[in-house]
């Protein structure tokens, strides 16, 4: 089920200070893309050797783990903190039009949600249209995989595509030079998304959310304090005769149960026919600031280009 609501997205965490509001001043040398599958078990700290870049800061622990002996720990240590002590990192991989992300996820028993319809941000993908150190909020396409108020969701953002001369107007039948995640109309029947002012510019966002809470506060099959296996799949829509085709795929599994299953999504228009997915970002961010010290654990993370 699609929920259209106000979305507030990252302006760039790992990219700062090179990027302010997603706009890099001068980027370091481009890292060498890794071949998929990319597998991270968090058993040691040789991050760069496995392909992590952009000054990865990943904290691990042996106190919790889904497999092996260690897991990634996102620990917000003080009230009001927006980022955990281990801020995350990026992986550049060979471009693909179809990508899968899977990982195990667990929340501390005292985990408290934001109470607003956005945040925390957790996992992201970006594309070849943006450079390897570009901030994730102002892009040609960012894909989000996250849990908001206990509800799993995927979201899209393509703020760099917004035609600001036609804000909140439906121009989908007029031009391919437009945004698909808000601001320029409903591209595929799944909602117009949101468009909002951010400083001197404009941002957008569109989310695809599960129909109920799957990371709940009460012990049981959907308890946030237990390990759960998450998998997300994205396949970019095709382009025919210079126009977007409604055949993009967005799927999300929770402990093997398919919660989101869309096969008619528009992620890109004819203005970006060569766009491919080539960046993974693990950048946890709790925008309003956590209400108290709390944690999330991540383990057995994999990025593949295979069909699910």
CSV table of C-alpha atoms in Angstrom, one decimal:
chain,number,residue,atom,x,y,z
A,1,UNK,CA,0.0,0.0,0.0
A,2,UNK,CA,1.4,3.4,-1.0
A,3,UNK,CA,1.4,6.1,1.7
A,4,UNK,CA,1.9,9.7,0.3
A,5,UNK,CA,3.1,11.9,3.1
A,6,UNK,CA,5.7,14.6,3.8
A,7,UNK,CA,9.2,13.2,3.5
A,8,UNK,CA,12.3,14.7,4.8
A,9,UNK,CA,15.5,13.2,3.4
A,10,UNK,CA,19.2,13.4,4.0
A,11,UNK,CA,21.1,16.4,2.7
A,12,UNK,CA,24.3,14.3,2.8
A,13,UNK,CA,26.2,12.7,5.7
A,14,UNK,CA,29.3,10.9,4.5
A,15,UNK,CA,29.7,13.5,1.7
A,16,UNK,CA,30.1,16.5,4.1
A,17,UNK,CA,32.1,18.7,4.2
A,18,UNK,CA,32.8,17.9,0.5
A,19,UNK,CA,29.1,18.2,-0.1
A,20,UNK,CA,26.8,20.8,1.3
A,21,UNK,CA,23.1,20.0,0.7
A,22,UNK,CA,24.3,17.3,-1.8
A,23,UNK,CA,26.6,19.6,-3.8
A,24,UNK,CA,30.2,18.5,-3.8
A,25,UNK,CA,33.0,21.1,-4.1
A,26,UNK,CA,35.7,18.8,-5.2
A,27,UNK,CA,35.6,15.0,-5.0
A,28,UNK,CA,38.5,12.6,-4.2
A,29,UNK,CA,39.6,10.0,-6.7
A,30,UNK,CA,36.8,7.7,-7.7
A,31,UNK,CA,37.2,4.2,-6.0
A,32,UNK,CA,37.3,1.1,-8.1
A,33,UNK,CA,33.9,-0.5,-8.4
A,34,UNK,CA,33.5,-4.0,-6.8
A,35,UNK,CA,31.9,-6.9,-8.6
A,36,UNK,CA,28.6,-8.1,-7.2
A,37,UNK,CA,27.8,-10.0,-5.1
A,38,UNK,CA,29.0,-7.8,-2.3
A,39,UNK,CA,28.9,-9.6,1.1
A,40,UNK,CA,29.6,-8.0,4.5
A,41,UNK,CA,29.5,-10.1,7.6
A,42,UNK,CA,31.1,-7.5,9.9
A,43,UNK,CA,33.5,-10.1,11.3
A,44,UNK,CA,36.6,-7.8,10.9
A,45,UNK,CA,37.4,-4.2,10.1
A,46,UNK,CA,39.1,-4.5,6.7
A,47,UNK,CA,36.4,-2.2,5.3
A,48,UNK,CA,38.4,-0.7,2.4
A,49,UNK,CA,39.7,-4.2,1.3
A,50,UNK,CA,36.0,-5.2,0.7
A,51,UNK,CA,35.1,-2.0,-1.1
A,52,UNK,CA,33.8,0.4,1.5
A,53,UNK,CA,34.8,4.0,0.8
A,54,UNK,CA,34.1,7.6,1.8
A,55,UNK,CA,35.9,7.2,5.1
A,56,UNK,CA,33.8,4.3,6.4
A,57,UNK,CA,33.0,4.5,10.1
A,58,UNK,CA,31.4,1.2,11.1
A,59,UNK,CA,31.1,0.0,14.6
A,60,UNK,CA,30.8,-3.7,15.4
A,61,UNK,CA,30.1,-5.8,18.5
A,62,UNK,CA,30.3,-9.4,19.6
A,63,UNK,CA,27.5,-9.0,22.1
A,64,UNK,CA,24.9,-9.4,19.4
A,65,UNK,CA,25.0,-11.3,16.0
A,66,UNK,CA,22.7,-13.0,13.6
A,67,UNK,CA,25.4,-15.3,12.2
A,68,UNK,CA,29.1,-15.6,12.8
A,69,UNK,CA,30.6,-13.9,15.9
A,70,UNK,CA,30.0,-10.1,15.3
A,71,UNK,CA,27.4,-7.7,14.0
A,72,UNK,CA,27.3,-4.0,13.0
A,73,UNK,CA,26.1,-1.8,15.8
A,74,UNK,CA,24.3,1.5,15.3
A,75,UNK,CA,24.5,3.0,18.8
A,76,UNK,CA,23.0,6.4,19.5
A,77,UNK,CA,24.7,7.2,22.7
A,78,UNK,CA,22.9,10.3,23.9
A,79,UNK,CA,19.5,12.0,23.8
A,80,UNK,CA,19.2,14.2,20.7
A,81,UNK,CA,21.8,12.4,18.6
A,82,UNK,CA,21.0,12.1,14.9
A,83,UNK,CA,23.7,9.7,13.8
A,84,UNK,CA,25.1,6.7,15.7
A,85,UNK,CA,28.7,6.4,16.8
A,86,UNK,CA,29.4,4.2,13.7
A,87,UNK,CA,28.1,6.5,10.9
A,88,UNK,CA,28.4,4.0,8.0
A,89,UNK,CA,29.9,4.1,4.6
A,90,UNK,CA,29.4,3.5,0.8
A,91,UNK,CA,30.2,0.8,-1.7
A,92,UNK,CA,30.6,1.5,-5.4
A,93,UNK,CA,29.8,-1.5,-7.6
A,94,UNK,CA,29.5,-2.3,-11.3
A,95,UNK,CA,26.4,-0.7,-12.8
A,96,UNK,CA,23.2,-2.8,-13.0
A,97,UNK,CA,19.5,-2.2,-13.7
A,98,UNK,CA,18.4,-4.8,-11.2
A,99,UNK,CA,19.7,-4.9,-7.6
A,100,UNK,CA,18.9,-6.8,-4.4
A,101,UNK,CA,19.7,-6.0,-0.8
A,102,UNK,CA,19.4,-8.4,2.1
A,103,UNK,CA,20.4,-8.1,5.7
A,104,UNK,CA,19.4,-9.1,9.2
A,105,UNK,CA,18.0,-6.4,11.5
A,106,UNK,CA,17.4,-6.1,15.3
A,107,UNK,CA,16.4,-3.2,17.5
A,108,UNK,CA,17.1,-2.7,21.2
A,109,UNK,CA,14.1,-3.5,23.5
A,110,UNK,CA,13.9,0.2,24.5
A,111,UNK,CA,14.0,1.4,20.8
A,112,UNK,CA,11.7,4.4,20.3
A,113,UNK,CA,10.6,5.6,16.9
A,114,UNK,CA,10.5,9.2,15.7
A,115,UNK,CA,6.7,9.6,15.9
A,116,UNK,CA,6.8,11.4,12.6
A,117,UNK,CA,6.2,10.0,9.1
A,118,UNK,CA,9.9,10.2,8.1
A,119,UNK,CA,13.1,8.9,9.6
A,120,UNK,CA,15.1,7.0,10.5
A,121,UNK,CA,16.9,6.6,7.2
A,122,UNK,CA,19.0,3.4,7.0
A,123,UNK,CA,20.0,1.9,3.7
A,124,UNK,CA,20.2,3.5,0.3
A,125,UNK,CA,21.1,3.0,-3.4
A,126,UNK,CA,22.2,5.7,-5.9
A,127,UNK,CA,22.9,5.6,-9.6
A,128,UNK,CA,25.5,6.4,-12.3
A,129,UNK,CA,23.9,9.8,-12.9
A,130,UNK,CA,25.4,11.0,-9.6
A,131,UNK,CA,29.1,10.9,-8.8
A,132,UNK,CA,30.5,8.6,-6.1
A,133,UNK,CA,30.7,11.2,-3.3
A,134,UNK,CA,27.4,13.0,-4.0
A,135,UNK,CA,25.0,13.6,-1.1
A,136,UNK,CA,22.0,11.3,-1.2
A,137,UNK,CA,19.2,13.9,-0.8
A,138,UNK,CA,19.7,15.9,-4.1
A,139,UNK,CA,20.1,13.3,-6.8
A,140,UNK,CA,18.8,12.0,-10.0
A,141,UNK,CA,17.6,8.9,-8.1
A,142,UNK,CA,18.0,7.7,-4.5
A,143,UNK,CA,16.3,4.5,-3.3
A,144,UNK,CA,15.6,4.1,0.4
A,145,UNK,CA,15.1,0.9,2.5
A,146,UNK,CA,14.0,1.7,6.0
A,147,UNK,CA,11.6,1.1,8.9
A,148,UNK,CA,9.5,4.1,10.0
A,149,UNK,CA,7.4,3.8,13.2
A,150,UNK,CA,7.7,0.0,12.9
A,151,UNK,CA,6.4,-0.1,9.4
A,152,UNK,CA,8.8,-1.4,6.6
A,153,UNK,CA,9.0,0.8,3.5
A,154,UNK,CA,10.9,1.6,0.4
A,155,UNK,CA,11.1,5.2,-0.9
A,156,UNK,CA,12.4,7.1,-3.9
A,157,UNK,CA,13.7,10.6,-4.4
A,158,UNK,CA,14.9,12.3,-7.6
A,159,UNK,CA,15.1,16.0,-6.6
A,160,UNK,CA,17.6,16.9,-9.4
A,161,UNK,CA,14.9,16.0,-12.0
A,162,UNK,CA,12.3,18.4,-10.7
A,163,UNK,CA,11.0,20.9,-13.3
A,164,UNK,CA,10.7,23.9,-11.0
A,165,UNK,CA,8.8,25.8,-13.7
A,166,UNK,CA,5.9,23.3,-13.3
A,167,UNK,CA,5.9,22.7,-9.6
A,168,UNK,CA,3.0,20.5,-8.5
A,169,UNK,CA,1.6,20.3,-12.0
A,170,UNK,CA,1.0,17.1,-13.9
A,171,UNK,CA,3.4,17.2,-16.9
A,172,UNK,CA,3.8,13.5,-17.3
A,173,UNK,CA,2.1,13.5,-20.7
A,174,UNK,CA,4.0,16.6,-21.9
A,175,UNK,CA,7.7,15.9,-21.3
A,176,UNK,CA,10.2,13.3,-20.1
A,177,UNK,CA,12.3,16.1,-18.5
A,178,UNK,CA,10.5,15.8,-15.1
A,179,UNK,CA,10.7,14.2,-11.7
A,180,UNK,CA,9.0,10.9,-10.8
A,181,UNK,CA,9.1,11.1,-7.0
A,182,UNK,CA,7.1,14.3,-6.5
A,183,UNK,CA,6.6,17.8,-7.9
A,184,UNK,CA,5.7,17.0,-11.5
A,185,UNK,CA,2.7,14.7,-11.3
A,186,UNK,CA,1.9,11.0,-10.8
A,187,UNK,CA,4.2,9.0,-13.2
A,188,UNK,CA,2.6,5.5,-12.8
A,189,UNK,CA,-0.6,5.6,-10.8
A,190,UNK,CA,1.1,5.2,-7.4
A,191,UNK,CA,0.7,8.8,-6.2
A,192,UNK,CA,2.2,12.2,-6.8
A,193,UNK,CA,4.6,12.0,-3.9
A,194,UNK,CA,5.7,15.1,-2.1
A,195,UNK,CA,7.5,18.3,-3.1
A,196,UNK,CA,8.8,20.8,-0.6
A,197,UNK,CA,11.2,23.7,-0.2
A,198,UNK,CA,14.6,23.0,1.3
A,199,UNK,CA,16.6,26.2,1.6
A,200,UNK,CA,16.7,27.8,-1.8
A,201,UNK,CA,15.9,24.6,-3.6
A,202,UNK,CA,13.3,21.9,-3.9
A,203,UNK,CA,13.2,18.3,-2.7
A,204,UNK,CA,10.7,15.5,-3.3
A,205,UNK,CA,10.0,12.0,-2.1
A,206,UNK,CA,7.6,9.1,-2.6
A,207,UNK,CA,7.2,6.1,-0.4
A,208,UNK,CA,5.8,2.5,-0.7
A,209,UNK,CA,5.0,1.2,2.8
A,210,UNK,CA,3.7,-2.1,4.2
A,211,UNK,CA,0.2,-2.2,5.5
A,212,UNK,CA,1.0,-2.6,9.2
A,213,UNK,CA,3.7,-2.7,11.9
A,214,UNK,CA,6.2,-5.5,11.5
A,215,UNK,CA,8.8,-4.2,14.1
A,216,UNK,CA,6.5,-3.9,17.1
A,217,UNK,CA,7.0,-3.1,20.8
A,218,UNK,CA,5.4,-6.3,22.1
A,219,UNK,CA,7.3,-9.6,22.2
A,220,UNK,CA,6.0,-12.1,19.6
A,221,UNK,CA,6.4,-12.9,15.9
A,222,UNK,CA,6.8,-9.2,14.9
A,223,UNK,CA,8.9,-8.0,17.8
A,224,UNK,CA,11.5,-5.3,17.1
A,225,UNK,CA,13.8,-6.8,19.7
A,226,UNK,CA,14.3,-10.1,17.7
A,227,UNK,CA,16.4,-10.6,14.6
A,228,UNK,CA,14.4,-10.3,11.4
A,229,UNK,CA,15.6,-11.0,7.8
A,230,UNK,CA,14.9,-8.2,5.3
A,231,UNK,CA,15.2,-8.3,1.6
A,232,UNK,CA,14.5,-5.6,-1.0
A,233,UNK,CA,14.6,-5.8,-4.8
A,234,UNK,CA,14.6,-2.9,-7.3
A,235,UNK,CA,14.6,-3.2,-11.1
A,236,UNK,CA,14.6,0.0,-13.1
A,237,UNK,CA,11.8,0.5,-15.6
A,238,UNK,CA,12.6,0.3,-19.3
A,239,UNK,CA,12.6,3.2,-21.8
A,240,UNK,CA,10.8,2.7,-25.2
A,241,UNK,CA,10.7,5.3,-28.0
A,242,UNK,CA,12.3,7.8,-25.6
A,243,UNK,CA,9.5,7.4,-23.0
A,244,UNK,CA,9.2,5.7,-19.6
A,245,UNK,CA,7.5,2.3,-19.5
A,246,UNK,CA,5.5,1.4,-16.4
A,247,UNK,CA,7.5,-1.8,-15.7
A,248,UNK,CA,9.9,-1.1,-12.9
A,249,UNK,CA,9.9,-3.5,-10.0
A,250,UNK,CA,9.9,-2.8,-6.2
A,251,UNK,CA,9.6,-5.6,-3.7
A,252,UNK,CA,10.3,-6.1,0.0
A,253,UNK,CA,10.4,-9.3,2.1
A,254,UNK,CA,10.2,-9.7,5.8
A,255,UNK,CA,11.3,-13.1,7.2
A,256,UNK,CA,10.5,-14.5,3.8
A,257,UNK,CA,7.1,-12.9,3.5
A,258,UNK,CA,6.5,-10.6,0.5
A,259,UNK,CA,5.1,-7.4,1.9
A,260,UNK,CA,5.6,-5.0,-1.1
A,261,UNK,CA,5.2,-6.3,-4.7
A,262,UNK,CA,5.0,-3.6,-7.4
A,263,UNK,CA,5.8,-4.3,-11.1
A,264,UNK,CA,4.7,-1.1,-12.7
A,265,UNK,CA,6.8,1.6,-11.1
A,266,UNK,CA,8.5,4.4,-12.9
A,267,UNK,CA,12.0,5.2,-11.5
A,268,UNK,CA,13.4,7.0,-14.5
A,269,UNK,CA,12.2,8.8,-17.6
A,270,UNK,CA,13.4,9.1,-21.1
A,271,UNK,CA,15.6,12.0,-20.0
A,272,UNK,CA,17.9,9.4,-18.2
A,273,UNK,CA,17.7,6.2,-20.3
A,274,UNK,CA,21.3,5.2,-19.4
A,275,UNK,CA,20.8,5.5,-15.7
A,276,UNK,CA,21.9,2.4,-13.7
A,277,UNK,CA,22.3,1.6,-10.0
A,278,UNK,CA,25.9,1.5,-8.9
A,279,UNK,CA,26.2,2.8,-5.3
A,280,UNK,CA,25.1,1.3,-2.0
A,281,UNK,CA,25.0,3.5,1.1
A,282,UNK,CA,24.6,2.5,4.7
A,283,UNK,CA,24.0,5.8,6.4
A,284,UNK,CA,21.7,5.6,9.5
A,285,UNK,CA,20.2,8.9,10.4
A,286,UNK,CA,17.5,9.7,13.0
A,287,UNK,CA,16.5,13.2,11.9
A,288,UNK,CA,14.6,14.5,15.0
A,289,UNK,CA,17.3,13.2,17.4
A,290,UNK,CA,16.8,10.1,19.5
A,291,UNK,CA,14.7,10.5,22.7
A,292,UNK,CA,17.3,8.5,24.7
A,293,UNK,CA,20.3,6.1,24.2
A,294,UNK,CA,19.2,3.2,21.9
A,295,UNK,CA,20.6,0.8,19.3
A,296,UNK,CA,20.1,-1.2,16.1
A,297,UNK,CA,22.1,-4.2,15.0
A,298,UNK,CA,22.7,-5.2,11.4
A,299,UNK,CA,24.3,-8.4,10.2
A,300,UNK,CA,24.9,-10.6,7.1
A,301,UNK,CA,24.4,-7.9,4.6
A,302,UNK,CA,24.5,-8.7,0.9
A,303,UNK,CA,24.1,-6.7,-2.4
A,304,UNK,CA,23.5,-8.8,-5.5
A,305,UNK,CA,22.4,-8.1,-9.1
A,306,UNK,CA,20.5,-11.3,-9.5
A,307,UNK,CA,16.7,-11.6,-9.8
A,308,UNK,CA,15.1,-12.6,-6.5
